[in-house]
mmCIF file of C-alpha atoms in Angstrom:
data_model
loop_
_atom_site.group_PDB
_atom_site.id
_atom_site.type_symbol
_atom_site.label_atom_id
_atom_site.label_comp_id
_atom_site.label_asym_id
_atom_site.label_seq_id
_atom_site.Cartn_x
_atom_site.Cartn_y
_atom_site.Cartn_z
ATOM 1 C CA UNK A 200 -0.431 0.241 10.082
ATOM 2 C CA UNK A 201 -1.764 -1.295 8.243
ATOM 3 C CA UNK A 202 -4.761 -2.867 6.335
ATOM 4 C CA UNK A 203 -5.762 -6.833 5.976
ATOM 5 C CA UNK A 204 -5.984 -5.401 2.243
ATOM 6 C CA UNK A 205 -2.823 -4.860 1.842
ATOM 7 C CA UNK A 206 -1.188 -8.016 4.133
ATOM 8 C CA UNK A 207 -2.672 -10.261 1.863
ATOM 9 C CA UNK A 208 -1.345 -8.475 -1.723
ATOM 10 C CA UNK A 209 2.749 -8.873 0.049
ATOM 11 C CA UNK A 210 1.430 -12.382 0.575
ATOM 12 C CA UNK A 211 0.370 -12.985 -3.183
ATOM 13 C CA UNK A 212 3.262 -11.200 -3.679
ATOM 14 C CA UNK A 213 5.545 -13.819 -1.405
ATOM 15 C CA UNK A 214 4.058 -16.829 -3.506
ATOM 16 C CA UNK A 215 4.853 -16.153 -6.337
ATOM 17 C CA UNK A 216 7.661 -18.030 -8.397
ATOM 18 C CA UNK A 217 10.620 -15.180 -8.121
ATOM 19 C CA UNK A 218 9.778 -15.180 -4.520
ATOM 20 C CA UNK A 219 9.818 -18.839 -4.135
ATOM 21 C CA UNK A 220 13.298 -19.501 -5.539
ATOM 22 C CA UNK A 221 14.209 -17.252 -2.673
ATOM 23 C CA UNK A 222 12.689 -19.285 0.000
ATOM 24 C CA UNK A 223 11.079 -21.644 1.048
ATOM 25 C CA UNK A 224 7.243 -21.514 2.129
ATOM 26 C CA UNK A 225 7.527 -21.930 5.792
ATOM 27 C CA UNK A 226 10.050 -19.026 5.641
ATOM 28 C CA UNK A 227 7.532 -16.459 3.186
ATOM 29 C CA UNK A 228 5.044 -18.203 5.664
ATOM 30 C CA UNK A 229 7.282 -17.062 9.107
ATOM 31 C CA UNK A 230 7.686 -13.609 7.690
ATOM 32 C CA UNK A 231 4.117 -12.472 7.224
ATOM 33 C CA UNK A 232 3.427 -14.338 10.355
ATOM 34 C CA UNK A 233 5.712 -12.168 12.426
ATOM 35 C CA UNK A 234 4.439 -9.182 10.194
ATOM 36 C CA UNK A 235 0.858 -10.067 11.156
ATOM 37 C CA UNK A 236 2.425 -9.882 14.545
ATOM 38 C CA UNK A 237 4.454 -6.530 14.564
ATOM 39 C CA UNK A 238 2.158 -4.094 12.775
ATOM 40 C CA UNK A 239 -0.787 -2.588 13.626
ATOM 41 C CA UNK A 240 -4.505 -3.847 11.325
ATOM 42 C CA UNK A 241 -6.085 -0.153 10.018
ATOM 43 C CA UNK A 242 -9.188 -0.849 8.420
ATOM 44 C CA UNK A 243 -9.311 1.981 5.513
ATOM 45 C CA UNK A 244 -11.527 4.156 5.070
ATOM 46 C CA UNK A 245 -14.422 3.609 2.404
ATOM 47 C CA UNK A 246 -14.833 7.554 1.317
ATOM 48 C CA UNK A 247 -12.091 6.942 -1.520
ATOM 49 C CA UNK A 248 -12.448 6.125 -4.244
ATOM 50 C CA UNK A 249 -11.589 6.954 -7.639
ATOM 51 C CA UNK A 250 -8.127 9.257 -6.556
ATOM 52 C CA UNK A 251 -6.142 6.714 -8.197
ATOM 53 C CA UNK A 252 -6.237 5.365 -11.384
ATOM 54 C CA UNK A 253 -6.171 1.292 -10.132
ATOM 55 C CA UNK A 254 -9.313 0.907 -7.611
ATOM 56 C CA UNK A 255 -5.584 -0.982 -4.789
ATOM 57 C CA UNK A 256 -4.094 2.654 -5.559
ATOM 58 C CA UNK A 257 -6.972 3.910 -3.836
ATOM 59 C CA UNK A 258 -7.390 1.185 -1.282
ATOM 60 C CA UNK A 259 -4.005 1.253 -0.235
ATOM 61 C CA UNK A 260 -4.537 5.033 1.348
ATOM 62 C CA UNK A 261 -8.036 5.233 1.945
ATOM 63 C CA UNK A 262 -5.659 2.973 4.907
ATOM 64 C CA UNK A 263 -3.239 5.759 5.087
ATOM 65 C CA UNK A 264 -5.677 8.151 5.733
ATOM 66 C CA UNK A 265 -6.917 6.173 7.565
ATOM 67 C CA UNK A 266 -3.967 5.504 10.210
ATOM 68 C CA UNK A 267 -3.306 9.015 10.075
ATOM 69 C CA UNK A 268 -0.113 8.467 8.336
ATOM 70 C CA UNK A 269 1.775 11.051 6.809
ATOM 71 C CA UNK A 270 2.714 10.165 2.855
ATOM 72 C CA UNK A 271 2.788 11.088 -0.413
ATOM 73 C CA UNK A 272 1.395 8.448 -2.242
ATOM 74 C CA UNK A 273 3.349 7.670 -6.026
ATOM 75 C CA UNK A 274 1.792 5.959 -8.208
ATOM 76 C CA UNK A 275 2.764 4.215 -12.202
ATOM 77 C CA UNK A 276 -0.959 5.394 -13.366
ATOM 78 C CA UNK A 277 -1.451 7.345 -16.938
ATOM 79 C CA UNK A 278 -2.898 9.917 -14.478
ATOM 80 C CA UNK A 279 -1.127 10.001 -11.561
ATOM 81 C CA UNK A 280 -1.358 14.171 -10.442
ATOM 82 C CA UNK A 281 -4.643 13.124 -9.365
ATOM 83 C CA UNK A 282 -3.491 10.671 -6.894
ATOM 84 C CA UNK A 283 -0.118 13.097 -5.791
ATOM 85 C CA UNK A 284 -1.850 16.170 -4.979
ATOM 86 C CA UNK A 285 -3.937 14.248 -2.674
ATOM 87 C CA UNK A 286 -1.074 12.475 -0.815
ATOM 88 C CA UNK A 287 0.559 15.922 -0.460
ATOM 89 C CA UNK A 288 -2.266 17.681 0.946
ATOM 90 C CA UNK A 289 -0.975 15.383 3.821
ATOM 91 C CA UNK A 290 2.612 15.492 3.521
ATOM 92 C CA UNK A 291 4.861 17.434 4.663
ATOM 93 C CA UNK A 292 7.376 17.277 2.089
ATOM 94 C CA UNK A 293 6.051 17.604 -1.816
ATOM 95 C CA UNK A 294 7.819 16.320 -5.298
ATOM 96 C CA UNK A 295 6.884 16.289 -8.645
ATOM 97 C CA UNK A 296 7.826 13.114 -10.200
ATOM 98 C CA UNK A 297 7.834 12.835 -14.004
ATOM 99 C CA UNK A 298 4.711 9.968 -15.196
#
């Protein structure tokens, strides 16, 4: 499962110069279309706010919760312990990484 927000982020990232040096725009659009075809679109839950320092990370977390996914969110946030503990409560594997 993936959200429209995550697909939009992938689209923006793939259209940056680093990727355009590797693939032409038609190849990028083809890959994005293929992803859309293969995945199940999921609307993020709306009750996850302020878990991660970055709102973008909250949207990824909200998508994982909506999809009932097993996950562990790793973030480079200064205060990543809040998001790590949220993910750990649903994860079968718990590890602590230095920030």
